Protein backbone atom coordinates (compact mmCIF):
# COMPACT_ATOMS: atom_id res chain seq x y z
CA UNK A 1 0.00 0.00 0.00
CA UNK A 2 2.97 2.36 0.10
CA UNK A 3 3.54 4.73 -2.78
CA UNK A 4 6.99 4.07 -4.24
CA UNK A 5 8.58 6.34 -6.84
CA UNK A 6 11.51 4.93 -8.81
CA UNK A 7 13.70 6.47 -11.51
CA UNK A 8 15.70 4.34 -13.92
CA UNK A 9 17.86 4.40 -17.03
CA UNK A 10 19.87 7.20 -18.58
CA UNK A 11 18.88 10.72 -19.52
CA UNK A 12 19.63 12.21 -22.92
CA UNK A 13 20.90 15.67 -23.85
CA UNK A 14 20.47 16.71 -27.48
CA UNK A 15 23.22 18.49 -29.41
CA UNK A 16 21.46 19.00 -32.74
CA UNK A 17 18.52 17.26 -34.52
CA UNK A 18 20.53 14.07 -35.03
CA UNK A 19 23.06 13.91 -32.17
CA UNK A 20 22.87 13.52 -28.43
CA UNK A 21 24.94 12.53 -25.41
CA UNK A 22 23.86 9.94 -22.91
CA UNK A 23 25.44 7.26 -20.70
CA UNK A 24 25.71 3.51 -20.34
CA UNK A 25 22.80 2.93 -17.97
CA UNK A 26 20.48 0.16 -19.19
CA UNK A 27 17.79 0.64 -16.53
CA UNK A 28 18.03 -2.98 -15.33
CA UNK A 29 18.56 -2.08 -11.68
CA UNK A 30 15.69 0.40 -11.55
CA UNK A 31 13.27 -1.92 -13.37
CA UNK A 32 14.16 -4.73 -10.95
CA UNK A 33 13.42 -2.39 -8.03
CA UNK A 34 10.08 -1.39 -9.58
CA UNK A 35 9.02 -5.04 -10.02
CA UNK A 36 10.09 -5.96 -6.48
CA UNK A 37 8.11 -3.04 -5.03
CA UNK A 38 5.05 -4.03 -7.09
CA UNK A 39 5.36 -7.67 -5.98
CA UNK A 40 5.41 -6.51 -2.36
CA UNK A 41 2.12 -4.68 -2.86
CA UNK A 42 3.30 -1.12 -3.39
CA UNK A 43 1.69 1.42 -5.68
CA UNK A 44 4.65 1.98 -8.04
CA UNK A 45 5.51 4.82 -10.39
CA UNK A 46 8.54 4.20 -12.62
CA UNK A 47 10.02 7.22 -14.38
CA UNK A 48 12.38 5.93 -17.04
CA UNK A 49 14.81 7.25 -19.60
CA UNK A 50 15.19 5.35 -22.88
CA UNK A 51 15.90 1.63 -22.36
CA UNK A 52 15.27 -1.53 -24.35
CA UNK A 53 13.50 -3.23 -21.44
CA UNK A 54 9.86 -4.32 -21.38
CA UNK A 55 7.61 -2.03 -19.38
CA UNK A 56 6.69 -3.85 -16.14
CA UNK A 57 2.99 -4.65 -15.75
CA UNK A 58 0.71 -3.13 -13.15
CA UNK A 59 2.73 -0.04 -12.42
CA UNK A 60 2.42 3.61 -13.46
CA UNK A 61 5.03 4.16 -16.16
CA UNK A 62 6.35 7.56 -17.25
CA UNK A 63 8.77 7.74 -20.20
CA UNK A 64 11.12 10.72 -20.27
CA UNK A 65 14.25 11.65 -22.17
CA UNK A 66 16.01 14.76 -20.81
CA UNK A 67 17.14 15.72 -17.31
CA UNK A 68 14.47 18.48 -17.30
CA UNK A 69 11.68 16.03 -18.19
CA UNK A 70 12.82 13.65 -15.46
CA UNK A 71 12.93 16.49 -12.94
CA UNK A 72 9.38 17.63 -13.80
CA UNK A 73 8.03 14.08 -13.61
CA UNK A 74 9.73 13.47 -10.23
CA UNK A 75 8.51 16.76 -8.76
CA UNK A 76 4.93 15.93 -9.79
CA UNK A 77 4.99 12.65 -7.86
CA UNK A 78 7.34 13.46 -4.99
CA UNK A 79 5.11 15.05 -2.35
CA UNK A 80 2.75 12.11 -1.93
CA UNK A 81 5.36 9.36 -2.25
CA UNK A 82 6.40 7.28 0.76
CA UNK A 83 9.63 5.92 -0.68
CA UNK A 84 11.68 7.45 -3.49
CA UNK A 85 14.48 5.44 -5.10
CA UNK A 86 16.65 7.24 -7.64
CA UNK A 87 18.58 4.67 -9.61
CA UNK A 88 18.62 6.72 -12.83
CA UNK A 89 21.94 7.83 -14.27
CA UNK A 90 21.10 11.49 -14.74
CA UNK A 91 23.31 13.63 -16.99
CA UNK A 92 24.95 16.42 -14.99
CA UNK A 93 25.70 18.54 -18.07
CA UNK A 94 23.98 19.45 -21.31
CA UNK A 95 25.36 21.24 -24.38
CA UNK A 96 25.39 24.99 -23.72
CA UNK A 97 23.47 25.59 -26.92
CA UNK A 98 21.21 23.32 -28.92
CA UNK A 99 21.80 23.72 -32.66
CA UNK A 100 18.47 23.79 -34.54
CA UNK A 101 20.37 22.83 -37.69
CA UNK A 102 22.55 19.80 -38.11
CA UNK A 103 26.13 20.78 -37.26
CA UNK A 104 28.18 20.50 -40.45
CA UNK A 105 31.70 19.16 -40.35
CA UNK A 106 34.69 21.44 -40.83
CA UNK A 107 38.32 20.58 -41.47
CA UNK A 108 39.45 21.01 -37.89
CA UNK A 109 38.39 19.69 -34.48
CA UNK A 110 35.01 20.40 -32.97
CA UNK A 111 34.70 21.67 -29.41
CA UNK A 112 31.42 21.58 -27.54
CA UNK A 113 30.73 23.59 -24.39
CA UNK A 114 28.55 22.11 -21.67
CA UNK A 115 26.51 23.75 -18.97
CA UNK A 116 25.44 22.28 -15.61
CA UNK A 117 22.01 20.69 -15.52
CA UNK A 118 19.70 19.96 -12.55
CA UNK A 119 20.80 17.71 -9.70
CA UNK A 120 17.33 16.26 -9.21
CA UNK A 121 18.16 14.27 -6.09
CA UNK A 122 19.79 17.27 -4.40
CA UNK A 123 16.65 19.30 -5.09
CA UNK A 124 14.22 16.72 -3.72
CA UNK A 125 16.52 16.12 -0.73
CA UNK A 126 15.88 19.75 0.20
CA UNK A 127 12.10 19.25 -0.09
CA UNK A 128 12.06 15.97 1.85
CA UNK A 129 9.44 15.66 4.60
CA UNK A 130 8.45 12.12 5.59
CA UNK A 131 9.68 10.37 2.46
CA UNK A 132 12.38 7.73 2.66
CA UNK A 133 14.92 8.86 0.09
CA UNK A 134 17.31 6.36 -1.51
CA UNK A 135 20.07 7.35 -3.93
CA UNK A 136 22.62 5.41 -5.92
CA UNK A 137 26.31 6.22 -6.21
CA UNK A 138 28.22 5.08 -9.26
CA UNK A 139 31.90 5.41 -8.46
CA UNK A 140 35.18 4.46 -10.08
CA UNK A 141 37.30 5.31 -7.02
CA UNK A 142 36.97 5.89 -3.24
CA UNK A 143 33.61 4.09 -3.28
CA UNK A 144 32.56 4.37 0.35
CA UNK A 145 33.93 7.85 0.93
CA UNK A 146 32.25 9.31 -2.19
CA UNK A 147 28.97 7.51 -1.46
CA UNK A 148 28.92 8.80 2.14
CA UNK A 149 29.46 12.32 0.94
CA UNK A 150 26.52 12.02 -1.52
CA UNK A 151 24.35 10.54 1.28
CA UNK A 152 24.99 13.61 3.44
CA UNK A 153 25.01 16.26 0.72
CA UNK A 154 21.72 15.10 -0.83
CA UNK A 155 19.96 14.50 2.54
CA UNK A 156 19.34 10.79 1.82
CA UNK A 157 18.23 7.99 4.13
CA UNK A 158 20.12 5.32 2.20
CA UNK A 159 22.62 5.14 -0.61
CA UNK A 160 23.43 2.12 -2.76
CA UNK A 161 27.07 2.38 -3.80
CA UNK A 162 28.54 0.44 -6.68
CA UNK A 163 32.01 0.27 -8.15
CA UNK A 164 31.58 0.75 -11.88
CA UNK A 165 35.11 -0.37 -12.73
CA UNK A 166 34.41 -4.07 -12.08
CA UNK A 167 33.84 -5.70 -15.47
CA UNK A 168 31.37 -8.40 -14.34
CA UNK A 169 29.03 -6.08 -12.41
CA UNK A 170 27.48 -2.63 -12.74
CA UNK A 171 26.26 -1.05 -15.97
CA UNK A 172 24.60 -3.48 -18.40
CA UNK A 173 25.47 -6.56 -16.28
CA UNK A 174 22.93 -8.97 -14.86
CA UNK A 175 24.71 -8.81 -11.51
CA UNK A 176 25.88 -6.06 -9.26
CA UNK A 177 28.02 -5.79 -6.14
CA UNK A 178 26.94 -2.99 -3.86
CA UNK A 179 27.36 -1.51 -0.42
CA UNK A 180 24.23 -0.05 1.18
CA UNK A 181 24.89 2.80 3.60
CA UNK A 182 22.34 4.55 5.80
CA UNK A 183 22.33 7.99 7.37
CA UNK A 184 22.38 6.25 10.77
CA UNK A 185 25.75 4.68 10.02
CA UNK A 186 24.49 1.26 8.89
CA UNK A 187 26.84 -0.39 6.38
CA UNK A 188 25.81 -3.54 4.55
CA UNK A 189 28.25 -5.15 2.11
CA UNK A 190 26.25 -7.41 -0.16
CA UNK A 191 27.97 -10.19 -2.10
CA UNK A 192 27.83 -10.09 -5.89
CA UNK A 193 24.26 -11.03 -6.80
CA UNK A 194 21.52 -10.46 -9.36
CA UNK A 195 19.91 -7.04 -9.57
CA UNK A 196 16.60 -8.69 -8.55
CA UNK A 197 18.21 -9.97 -5.32
CA UNK A 198 19.72 -6.55 -4.63
CA UNK A 199 16.27 -5.01 -5.02
CA UNK A 200 14.87 -7.54 -2.54
CA UNK A 201 17.66 -6.89 -0.01
CA UNK A 202 17.12 -3.16 -0.34
CA UNK A 203 13.42 -3.41 0.55
CA UNK A 204 14.21 -5.79 3.44
CA UNK A 205 16.58 -3.18 4.84
CA UNK A 206 14.11 -0.32 4.39
CA UNK A 207 11.24 -2.36 5.89
CA UNK A 208 13.26 -3.40 8.96
CA UNK A 209 13.89 0.20 9.78
CA UNK A 210 10.22 1.21 9.76
N1 LIG B 1 21.34 12.33 -9.57
C1 LIG B 1 20.33 13.21 -9.89
N2 LIG B 1 20.59 14.27 -10.73
C2 LIG B 1 21.83 14.43 -11.27
C3 LIG B 1 22.87 13.52 -10.97
C4 LIG B 1 22.59 12.48 -10.12
O1 LIG B 1 19.21 13.06 -9.38
N3 LIG B 1 22.05 15.45 -12.10
C5 LIG B 1 21.09 11.23 -8.61
C6 LIG B 1 21.24 9.84 -9.20
O2 LIG B 1 20.00 9.34 -9.64
C7 LIG B 1 21.79 9.04 -8.02
C8 LIG B 1 22.57 10.06 -7.23
O3 LIG B 1 22.05 11.34 -7.60
O4 LIG B 1 20.78 8.53 -7.17
C9 LIG B 1 24.07 10.02 -7.44
O5 LIG B 1 24.36 10.01 -8.80
P1 LIG B 1 25.86 9.89 -9.35
O6 LIG B 1 25.82 9.98 -10.84
O7 LIG B 1 26.54 8.73 -8.67
O8 LIG B 1 26.55 11.16 -8.74
P2 LIG B 1 26.53 12.71 -9.03
O9 LIG B 1 25.74 13.38 -7.95
O10 LIG B 1 26.16 13.01 -10.44
O11 LIG B 1 28.07 13.08 -8.77
P3 LIG B 1 29.38 12.72 -9.66
O12 LIG B 1 28.90 12.65 -11.10
O13 LIG B 1 30.29 13.86 -9.38
O14 LIG B 1 29.89 11.40 -9.13
Coordinates of N, CA, C and O in Angstrom, one line a residue, residues 125-188:
X125 N 16.0 16.3 -2.1 CA 16.5 16.1 -0.7 C 16.2 17.3 0.1 O 15.9 17.2 1.3
X126 N 16.2 18.5 -0.5 CA 15.9 19.8 0.2 C 14.4 19.8 0.5 O 14.0 20.5 1.5
X127 N 13.6 19.2 -0.3 CA 12.1 19.2 -0.1 C 11.6 18.1 0.8 O 10.4 18.0 1.1
X128 N 12.5 17.2 1.2 CA 12.1 16.0 1.9 C 11.3 16.3 3.2 O 11.7 17.1 3.9
X129 N 10.2 15.6 3.3 CA 9.4 15.7 4.6 C 9.5 14.3 5.3 O 10.4 14.0 6.1
X130 N 8.5 13.5 5.0 CA 8.5 12.1 5.6 C 8.9 11.0 4.7 O 8.9 9.9 5.0
X131 N 9.3 11.4 3.4 CA 9.7 10.4 2.5 C 11.0 9.7 2.9 O 11.9 10.3 3.5
X132 N 11.1 8.4 2.5 CA 12.4 7.7 2.7 C 13.1 7.9 1.3 O 12.5 7.5 0.3
X133 N 14.2 8.5 1.3 CA 14.9 8.9 0.1 C 16.2 8.0 -0.1 O 17.0 7.9 0.8
X134 N 16.2 7.3 -1.2 CA 17.3 6.4 -1.5 C 18.0 6.8 -2.8 O 17.4 6.9 -3.8
X135 N 19.3 7.0 -2.7 CA 20.1 7.3 -3.9 C 21.0 6.2 -4.3 O 21.2 5.3 -3.6
X136 N 21.6 6.3 -5.5 CA 22.6 5.4 -5.9 C 23.9 6.2 -6.1 O 23.9 7.4 -6.3
X137 N 25.0 5.6 -6.0 CA 26.3 6.2 -6.2 C 27.1 5.3 -7.1 O 27.4 4.2 -6.8
X138 N 27.4 5.8 -8.3 CA 28.2 5.1 -9.3 C 29.6 5.7 -9.2 O 29.8 6.8 -9.5
X139 N 30.6 4.9 -8.7 CA 31.9 5.4 -8.5 C 33.0 4.6 -9.1 O 32.8 3.3 -9.2
X140 N 34.0 5.2 -9.5 CA 35.2 4.5 -10.1 C 36.4 4.5 -9.1 O 37.4 3.9 -9.4
X141 N 36.3 5.3 -8.0 CA 37.3 5.3 -7.0 C 36.7 5.8 -5.7 O 35.7 6.4 -5.7
X142 N 37.4 5.5 -4.6 CA 37.0 5.9 -3.2 C 35.5 5.7 -3.0 O 34.7 6.6 -2.6
X143 N 35.0 4.4 -3.3 CA 33.6 4.1 -3.3 C 32.9 4.6 -2.0 O 31.9 5.3 -2.1
X144 N 33.3 4.1 -0.9 CA 32.6 4.4 0.3 C 32.6 5.9 0.7 O 31.6 6.4 1.1
X145 N 33.8 6.4 0.6 CA 33.9 7.8 0.9 C 33.0 8.7 0.0 O 32.3 9.6 0.5
X146 N 33.1 8.5 -1.3 CA 32.2 9.3 -2.2 C 30.8 9.1 -2.0 O 30.0 10.0 -2.0
X147 N 30.4 7.8 -1.7 CA 29.0 7.5 -1.5 C 28.5 8.2 -0.2 O 27.4 8.8 -0.2
X148 N 29.3 8.2 0.9 CA 28.9 8.8 2.1 C 28.7 10.3 1.9 O 27.8 10.9 2.5
X149 N 29.6 10.9 1.1 CA 29.5 12.3 0.9 C 28.2 12.6 0.1 O 27.5 13.6 0.4
X150 N 27.8 11.8 -0.8 CA 26.5 12.0 -1.5 C 25.3 11.8 -0.6 O 24.3 12.5 -0.7
X151 N 25.4 10.8 0.3 CA 24.4 10.5 1.3 C 24.1 11.8 2.1 O 22.9 12.2 2.3
X152 N 25.1 12.4 2.6 CA 25.0 13.6 3.4 C 24.6 14.8 2.6 O 23.6 15.5 3.0
X153 N 25.3 15.1 1.5 CA 25.0 16.3 0.7 C 23.6 16.3 0.2 O 22.9 17.4 0.1
X154 N 23.0 15.1 -0.2 CA 21.7 15.1 -0.8 C 20.6 14.8 0.2 O 19.5 14.5 -0.2
X155 N 21.0 14.7 1.5 CA 20.0 14.5 2.5 C 19.2 13.2 2.4 O 18.0 13.1 2.5
X156 N 19.9 12.1 2.1 CA 19.3 10.8 1.8 C 19.2 10.0 3.1 O 19.9 10.2 4.1
X157 N 18.3 9.0 3.1 CA 18.2 8.0 4.1 C 19.1 6.8 3.9 O 19.7 6.2 4.8
X158 N 19.2 6.4 2.6 CA 20.1 5.3 2.2 C 20.8 5.7 0.9 O 20.3 6.4 0.1
X159 N 22.0 5.1 0.7 CA 22.6 5.1 -0.6 C 23.2 3.8 -1.0 O 23.7 3.0 -0.1
X160 N 23.0 3.4 -2.2 CA 23.4 2.1 -2.8 C 24.6 2.4 -3.6 O 24.5 3.1 -4.7
X161 N 25.8 2.0 -3.1 CA 27.1 2.4 -3.8 C 27.6 1.2 -4.6 O 27.7 0.1 -4.2
X162 N 27.9 1.5 -5.9 CA 28.5 0.4 -6.7 C 29.8 0.9 -7.4 O 29.8 2.1 -7.9
X163 N 30.7 0.0 -7.5 CA 32.0 0.3 -8.1 C 31.9 -0.1 -9.6 O 31.7 -1.2 -10.0
X164 N 31.9 1.0 -10.5 CA 31.6 0.8 -11.9 C 32.8 0.2 -12.7 O 32.7 0.0 -13.9
X165 N 33.9 0.1 -12.0 CA 35.1 -0.4 -12.7 C 35.2 -1.9 -12.8 O 35.9 -2.4 -13.7
X166 N 34.4 -2.6 -12.0 CA 34.4 -4.1 -12.1 C 33.7 -4.5 -13.4 O 32.6 -4.0 -13.7
X167 N 34.4 -5.4 -14.1 CA 33.8 -5.7 -15.5 C 32.6 -6.6 -15.4 O 31.8 -6.6 -16.4
X168 N 32.5 -7.4 -14.4 CA 31.4 -8.4 -14.3 C 30.2 -7.9 -13.6 O 29.2 -8.6 -13.3
X169 N 30.2 -6.6 -13.1 CA 29.0 -6.1 -12.4 C 28.8 -4.7 -12.9 O 29.5 -4.2 -13.8
X170 N 27.7 -4.0 -12.4 CA 27.5 -2.6 -12.7 C 26.7 -2.5 -14.0 O 25.9 -3.3 -14.4
X171 N 27.0 -1.4 -14.8 CA 26.3 -1.0 -16.0 C 26.1 -2.2 -16.9 O 27.1 -2.9 -17.2
X172 N 24.9 -2.5 -17.4 CA 24.6 -3.5 -18.4 C 24.8 -4.9 -17.9 O 24.4 -5.8 -18.7
X173 N 25.3 -5.2 -16.7 CA 25.5 -6.6 -16.3 C 24.2 -7.1 -15.7 O 23.3 -6.3 -15.2
X174 N 24.1 -8.4 -15.6 CA 22.9 -9.0 -14.9 C 23.1 -8.8 -13.4 O 22.2 -8.8 -12.6
X175 N 24.4 -8.8 -12.9 CA 24.7 -8.8 -11.5 C 25.3 -7.5 -11.1 O 25.7 -6.7 -11.9
X176 N 25.3 -7.3 -9.8 CA 25.9 -6.1 -9.3 C 26.5 -6.4 -7.9 O 26.1 -7.4 -7.3
X177 N 27.4 -5.6 -7.5 CA 28.0 -5.8 -6.1 C 28.0 -4.4 -5.5 O 28.6 -3.5 -6.0
X178 N 27.2 -4.3 -4.4 CA 26.9 -3.0 -3.9 C 27.2 -3.0 -2.4 O 27.2 -4.0 -1.7
X179 N 27.4 -1.8 -1.9 CA 27.4 -1.5 -0.4 C 26.2 -0.6 -0.2 O 26.0 0.4 -0.9
X180 N 25.4 -0.9 0.8 CA 24.2 0.0 1.2 C 24.6 0.7 2.5 O 24.9 0.0 3.5
X181 N 24.6 2.0 2.4 CA 24.9 2.8 3.6 C 23.7 3.6 4.0 O 22.9 4.0 3.2
X182 N 23.5 3.7 5.3 CA 22.3 4.6 5.8 C 22.8 5.8 6.5 O 24.0 5.9 6.9
X183 N 21.9 6.8 6.7 CA 22.3 8.0 7.4 C 22.6 7.7 8.8 O 23.3 8.5 9.5
X184 N 22.1 6.6 9.4 CA 22.4 6.2 10.8 C 23.7 5.5 10.9 O 24.0 5.0 12.0
X185 N 24.4 5.3 9.9 CA 25.7 4.7 10.0 C 25.7 3.2 9.7 O 26.8 2.5 9.8
X186 N 24.6 2.7 9.3 CA 24.5 1.3 8.9 C 25.3 1.0 7.6 O 25.3 1.9 6.7
X187 N 26.1 -0.1 7.6 CA 26.8 -0.4 6.4 C 26.7 -1.9 6.1 O 27.1 -2.7 6.8
X188 N 26.0 -2.1 4.9 CA 25.8 -3.5 4.5 C 26.5 -3.8 3.2 O 26.2 -3.2 2.2

